PDB file of C-alpha atoms in Angstrom:
ATOM      1  CA  MET A   1      -0.095  -0.049  -0.201  1.00  0.00           C
ATOM      2  CA  VAL A   2       2.662   2.456   0.720  1.00  0.00           C
ATOM      3  CA  ARG A   3       4.493   1.915  -2.559  1.00  0.00           C
ATOM      4  CA  ILE A   4       1.235   2.428  -4.437  1.00  0.00           C
ATOM      5  CA  SER A   5       0.595   5.341  -2.035  1.00  0.00           C
ATOM      6  CA  ARG A   6       4.427   7.054  -3.162  1.00  0.00           C
ATOM      7  CA  TYR A   7       3.032   6.490  -6.931  1.00  0.00           C
ATOM      8  CA  LEU A   8       0.391   7.797  -7.055  1.00  0.00           C
ATOM      9  CA  ALA A   9       2.073  10.972  -4.645  1.00  0.00           C
ATOM     10  CA  ILE A  10       4.831  10.543  -7.573  1.00  0.00           C
ATOM     11  CA  VAL A  11       1.883  10.642 -10.341  1.00  0.00           C
ATOM     12  CA  MET A  12       0.436  13.959  -8.861  1.00  0.00           C
ATOM     13  CA  LEU A  13       3.255  16.005  -8.635  1.00  0.00           C
ATOM     14  CA  LEU A  14       3.991  15.180 -12.489  1.00  0.00           C
ATOM     15  CA  LEU A  15       0.394  15.735 -13.176  1.00  0.00           C
ATOM     16  CA  GLY A  16       1.129  19.489 -10.992  1.00  0.00           C
ATOM     17  CA  VAL A  17       4.184  20.263 -13.232  1.00  0.00           C
ATOM     18  CA  VAL A  18       2.515  19.387 -16.583  1.00  0.00           C
ATOM     19  CA  SER A  19      -0.394  21.394 -15.428  1.00  0.00           C
ATOM     20  CA  LEU A  20       1.713  24.411 -14.906  1.00  0.00           C
ATOM     21  CA  ALA A  21       3.485  24.587 -17.960  1.00  0.00           C
ATOM     22  CA  LEU A  22       0.656  23.894 -20.225  1.00  0.00           C
ATOM     23  CA  GLY A  23      -1.692  26.722 -17.755  1.00  0.00           C
ATOM     24  CA  ILE A  24       1.959  29.117 -18.527  1.00  0.00           C
ATOM     25  CA  LEU A  25       1.596  27.975 -22.516  1.00  0.00           C
ATOM     26  CA  PHE A  26      -1.808  29.040 -22.530  1.00  0.00           C
ATOM     27  CA  ILE A  27      -1.746  32.227 -21.052  1.00  0.00           C
ATOM     28  CA  ALA A  28       1.413  33.357 -23.220  1.00  0.00           C
ATOM     29  CA  GLN A  29      -0.158  32.241 -26.234  1.00  0.00           C
ATOM     30  CA  GLY A  30      -3.321  33.970 -25.418  1.00  0.00           C
ATOM     31  CA  VAL A  31      -1.492  36.852 -24.643  1.00  0.00           C
ATOM     32  CA  ASP A  32       0.725  36.965 -27.909  1.00  0.00           C
ATOM     33  CA  LYS A  33      -2.076  36.369 -30.202  1.00  0.00           C
ATOM     34  CA  ASP A  34      -4.259  39.227 -28.481  1.00  0.00           C
ATOM     35  CA  ASN A  35      -1.239  41.583 -29.125  1.00  0.00           C
ATOM     36  CA  LEU A  36      -1.668  40.263 -32.415  1.00  0.00           C
ATOM     37  CA  LEU A  37      -5.091  41.021 -32.985  1.00  0.00           C
ATOM     38  CA  ARG A  38      -4.241  44.731 -31.168  1.00  0.00           C
ATOM     39  CA  GLU A  39      -1.534  45.510 -33.511  1.00  0.00           C
ATOM     40  CA  ALA A  40      -2.994  44.288 -36.781  1.00  0.00           C
ATOM     41  CA  MET A  41      -5.797  46.686 -36.042  1.00  0.00           C
ATOM     42  CA  TRP A  42      -3.834  49.167 -35.211  1.00  0.00           C
ATOM     43  CA  GLU A  43      -1.996  48.870 -38.439  1.00  0.00           C
ATOM     44  CA  GLU A  44      -5.538  49.255 -40.276  1.00  0.00           C
ATOM     45  CA  GLN A  45      -6.003  52.586 -38.523  1.00  0.00           C
ATOM     46  CA  VAL A  46     -10.077  52.143 -38.192  1.00  0.00           C
ATOM     47  CA  THR A  47     -11.762  55.081 -36.384  1.00  0.00           C
ATOM     48  CA  TYR A  48     -15.057  54.746 -37.507  1.00  0.00           C
ATOM     49  CA  LEU A  49     -17.486  55.924 -34.643  1.00  0.00           C
ATOM     50  CA  LEU A  50     -14.660  57.126 -32.801  1.00  0.00           C
ATOM     51  CA  PRO A  51     -15.031  60.730 -31.211  1.00  0.00           C
ATOM     52  CA  GLU A  52     -12.852  63.590 -32.233  1.00  0.00           C
ATOM     53  CA  GLU A  53     -10.901  63.742 -29.581  1.00  0.00           C
ATOM     54  CA  GLU A  54     -10.044  60.002 -29.183  1.00  0.00           C
ATOM     55  CA  VAL A  55      -9.033  60.276 -33.344  1.00  0.00           C
ATOM     56  CA  ALA A  56      -6.700  63.349 -32.415  1.00  0.00           C
ATOM     57  CA  LYS A  57      -5.244  61.463 -29.562  1.00  0.00           C
ATOM     58  CA  GLY A  58      -4.380  58.463 -32.132  1.00  0.00           C
ATOM     59  CA  ASN A  59      -6.826  55.813 -31.088  1.00  0.00           C
ATOM     60  CA  VAL A  60      -7.979  53.052 -33.429  1.00  0.00           C
ATOM     61  CA  ILE A  61     -10.539  50.587 -32.662  1.00  0.00           C
ATOM     62  CA  ASP A  62      -8.901  48.164 -31.390  1.00  0.00           C
ATOM     63  CA  THR A  63     -11.124  46.435 -28.458  1.00  0.00           C
ATOM     64  CA  ALA A  64     -13.535  43.614 -29.413  1.00  0.00           C
ATOM     65  CA  GLU A  65     -16.505  45.781 -27.415  1.00  0.00           C
ATOM     66  CA  GLU A  66     -15.422  48.507 -30.512  1.00  0.00           C
ATOM     67  CA  ALA A  67     -15.235  46.649 -33.228  1.00  0.00           C
ATOM     68  CA  GLN A  68     -18.533  45.051 -32.262  1.00  0.00           C
ATOM     69  CA  ARG A  69     -19.797  48.595 -31.968  1.00  0.00           C
ATOM     70  CA  VAL A  70     -18.511  49.176 -35.375  1.00  0.00           C
ATOM     71  CA  ALA A  71     -19.324  45.879 -37.280  1.00  0.00           C
ATOM     72  CA  ASP A  72     -23.207  45.951 -35.690  1.00  0.00           C
ATOM     73  CA  THR A  73     -22.802  49.657 -37.436  1.00  0.00           C
ATOM     74  CA  ILE A  74     -21.819  48.753 -40.281  1.00  0.00           C
ATOM     75  CA  ARG A  75     -24.471  45.833 -41.006  1.00  0.00           C
ATOM     76  CA  GLU A  76     -26.893  48.280 -40.254  1.00  0.00           C
ATOM     77  CA  HIS A  77     -25.369  50.678 -43.082  1.00  0.00           C
ATOM     78  CA  ARG A  78     -24.931  47.714 -45.435  1.00  0.00           C
ATOM     79  CA  ARG A  79     -28.781  46.806 -45.135  1.00  0.00           C
ATOM     80  CA  ALA A  80     -29.937  49.695 -45.541  1.00  0.00           C
ATOM     81  CA  ILE A  81     -28.391  49.271 -49.461  1.00  0.00           C
ATOM     82  CA  ALA A  82     -29.930  45.266 -49.282  1.00  0.00           C
ATOM     83  CA  PRO A  83     -31.274  43.295 -47.047  1.00  0.00           C
ATOM     84  CA  THR A  84     -28.975  39.887 -47.964  1.00  0.00           C
ATOM     85  CA  TYR A  85     -26.658  39.578 -50.717  1.00  0.00           C
ATOM     86  CA  GLU A  86     -29.663  37.842 -52.902  1.00  0.00           C
ATOM     87  CA  ASP A  87     -31.818  40.783 -52.588  1.00  0.00           C
ATOM     88  CA  LEU A  88     -28.698  42.826 -53.714  1.00  0.00           C
ATOM     89  CA  LEU A  89     -27.769  40.814 -57.341  1.00  0.00           C
ATOM     90  CA  ALA A  90     -31.719  40.279 -57.767  1.00  0.00           C
ATOM     91  CA  GLY A  91     -31.010  36.954 -59.251  1.00  0.00           C
ATOM     92  CA  GLY A  92     -28.324  38.295 -61.168  1.00  0.00           C
ATOM     93  CA  ARG A  93     -24.338  38.681 -60.684  1.00  0.00           C
ATOM     94  CA  PHE A  94     -22.134  40.672 -58.966  1.00  0.00           C
ATOM     95  CA  ASP A  95     -20.950  43.752 -61.077  1.00  0.00           C
ATOM     96  CA  PRO A  96     -17.652  44.754 -59.592  1.00  0.00           C
ATOM     97  CA  THR A  97     -18.259  48.006 -61.589  1.00  0.00           C
ATOM     98  CA  ASN A  98     -21.584  48.698 -59.975  1.00  0.00           C
ATOM     99  CA  PRO A  99     -21.105  51.056 -57.296  1.00  0.00           C
ATOM    100  CA  THR A 100     -23.714  49.917 -54.846  1.00  0.00           C
ATOM    101  CA  HIS A 101     -22.290  46.234 -55.460  1.00  0.00           C
ATOM    102  CA  LEU A 102     -18.764  47.556 -54.600  1.00  0.00           C
ATOM    103  CA  SER A 103     -20.300  49.687 -51.777  1.00  0.00           C
ATOM    104  CA  TYR A 104     -22.048  46.799 -50.342  1.00  0.00           C
ATOM    105  CA  ALA A 105     -18.798  44.469 -51.160  1.00  0.00           C
ATOM    106  CA  GLN A 106     -16.764  46.648 -48.986  1.00  0.00           C
ATOM    107  CA  ALA A 107     -19.054  46.875 -46.213  1.00  0.00           C
ATOM    108  CA  LEU A 108     -19.312  43.253 -46.209  1.00  0.00           C
ATOM    109  CA  ASN A 109     -15.497  42.705 -45.879  1.00  0.00           C
ATOM    110  CA  MET A 110     -15.422  45.199 -43.004  1.00  0.00           C
ATOM    111  CA  GLU A 111     -18.070  44.113 -41.235  1.00  0.00           C
ATOM    112  CA  ASN A 112     -16.213  40.520 -41.469  1.00  0.00           C
ATOM    113  CA  TYR A 113     -12.701  41.729 -40.209  1.00  0.00           C
ATOM    114  CA  LEU A 114     -14.374  43.191 -37.343  1.00  0.00           C
ATOM    115  CA  TYR A 115     -16.309  40.276 -36.472  1.00  0.00           C
ATOM    116  CA  LEU A 116     -13.418  38.439 -37.138  1.00  0.00           C
ATOM    117  CA  ALA A 117     -11.584  40.673 -34.686  1.00  0.00           C
ATOM    118  CA  VAL A 118     -14.372  40.296 -31.808  1.00  0.00           C
ATOM    119  CA  LEU A 119     -14.257  36.149 -32.059  1.00  0.00           C
ATOM    120  CA  GLY A 120     -10.684  36.280 -31.568  1.00  0.00           C
ATOM    121  CA  PHE A 121     -10.513  38.498 -28.873  1.00  0.00           C
ATOM    122  CA  GLY A 122     -13.145  36.147 -27.506  1.00  0.00           C
ATOM    123  CA  VAL A 123     -10.795  33.339 -27.989  1.00  0.00           C
ATOM    124  CA  THR A 124      -7.900  34.651 -26.810  1.00  0.00           C
ATOM    125  CA  ASP A 125      -9.958  35.352 -23.485  1.00  0.00           C
ATOM    126  CA  VAL A 126     -11.502  32.134 -23.311  1.00  0.00           C
ATOM    127  CA  VAL A 127      -7.595  30.356 -24.158  1.00  0.00           C
ATOM    128  CA  ILE A 128      -5.727  33.226 -21.192  1.00  0.00           C
ATOM    129  CA  ALA A 129      -9.159  32.150 -18.630  1.00  0.00           C
ATOM    130  CA  SER A 130      -8.342  27.983 -19.823  1.00  0.00           C
ATOM    131  CA  GLY A 131      -4.182  29.034 -18.359  1.00  0.00           C
ATOM    132  CA  VAL A 132      -5.449  30.727 -15.302  1.00  0.00           C
ATOM    133  CA  PHE A 133      -7.344  27.961 -14.349  1.00  0.00           C
ATOM    134  CA  MET A 134      -4.948  24.941 -15.596  1.00  0.00           C
ATOM    135  CA  ILE A 135      -2.431  26.740 -13.278  1.00  0.00           C
ATOM    136  CA  ILE A 136      -4.703  26.333 -10.225  1.00  0.00           C
ATOM    137  CA  MET A 137      -5.356  23.114 -10.775  1.00  0.00           C
ATOM    138  CA  GLY A 138      -1.093  22.499 -11.421  1.00  0.00           C
ATOM    139  CA  ILE A 139      -0.948  24.123  -7.659  1.00  0.00           C
ATOM    140  CA  ALA A 140      -3.874  21.864  -6.595  1.00  0.00           C
ATOM    141  CA  LEU A 141      -2.786  18.542  -7.893  1.00  0.00           C
ATOM    142  CA  GLY A 142       1.192  19.396  -7.220  1.00  0.00           C
ATOM    143  CA  GLY A 143       0.122  20.083  -3.596  1.00  0.00           C
ATOM    144  CA  THR A 144      -1.910  17.608  -2.802  1.00  0.00           C
ATOM    145  CA  GLY A 145       1.247  15.374  -3.992  1.00  0.00           C
ATOM    146  CA  VAL A 146       3.432  16.933  -1.732  1.00  0.00           C
ATOM    147  CA  VAL A 147       0.875  16.138   1.536  1.00  0.00           C
ATOM    148  CA  LEU A 148       0.695  12.711   0.202  1.00  0.00           C
ATOM    149  CA  PHE A 149       4.045  12.430   0.151  1.00  0.00           C
ATOM    150  CA  GLY A 150       4.560  13.255   3.419  1.00  0.00           C
ATOM    151  CA  LEU A 151       2.228  10.969   4.677  1.00  0.00           C
ATOM    152  CA  VAL A 152       3.595   8.682   2.715  1.00  0.00           C
ATOM    153  CA  ARG A 153       6.994   8.960   4.602  1.00  0.00           C
ATOM    154  CA  ARG A 154       5.089   9.420   8.086  1.00  0.00           C
ATOM    155  CA  THR A 155       3.977   5.840   7.756  1.00  0.00           C
ATOM    156  CA  ALA A 156       6.762   4.523   5.974  1.00  0.00           C
TER     157      ALA A 156
END
């Protein structure tokens, strides 16, 4: 029984270390991808719907909340052109020389870009939260392994 308990303590310690390492990796990846998204949005310099004071300071749309607000507004404007893509084409084909078709396509592209940013920020938040949970579990597993190892030594 002592041998099994000792092996169990070692397994708990190893699981704790692995969980800690994975948690750190998840957090690092989440932060890295969050920064990547913000840098990409900074390069695009989208300032639509920002107050003039913010634009004058050099601020751009670079958060999930701002991107969601702008994407929703662009969607409303795009649907004023045509409620759906099928309605826009009216049974025909897309014509890149038609200003209405072109405006609709540009609005759709911008809307998708912003909604993907919202999705990306959400995923990075989930990855970071998962990393924090893994670290907490790693500490709990490692601590349990240490306590179990101590109990095994006392009984041996």
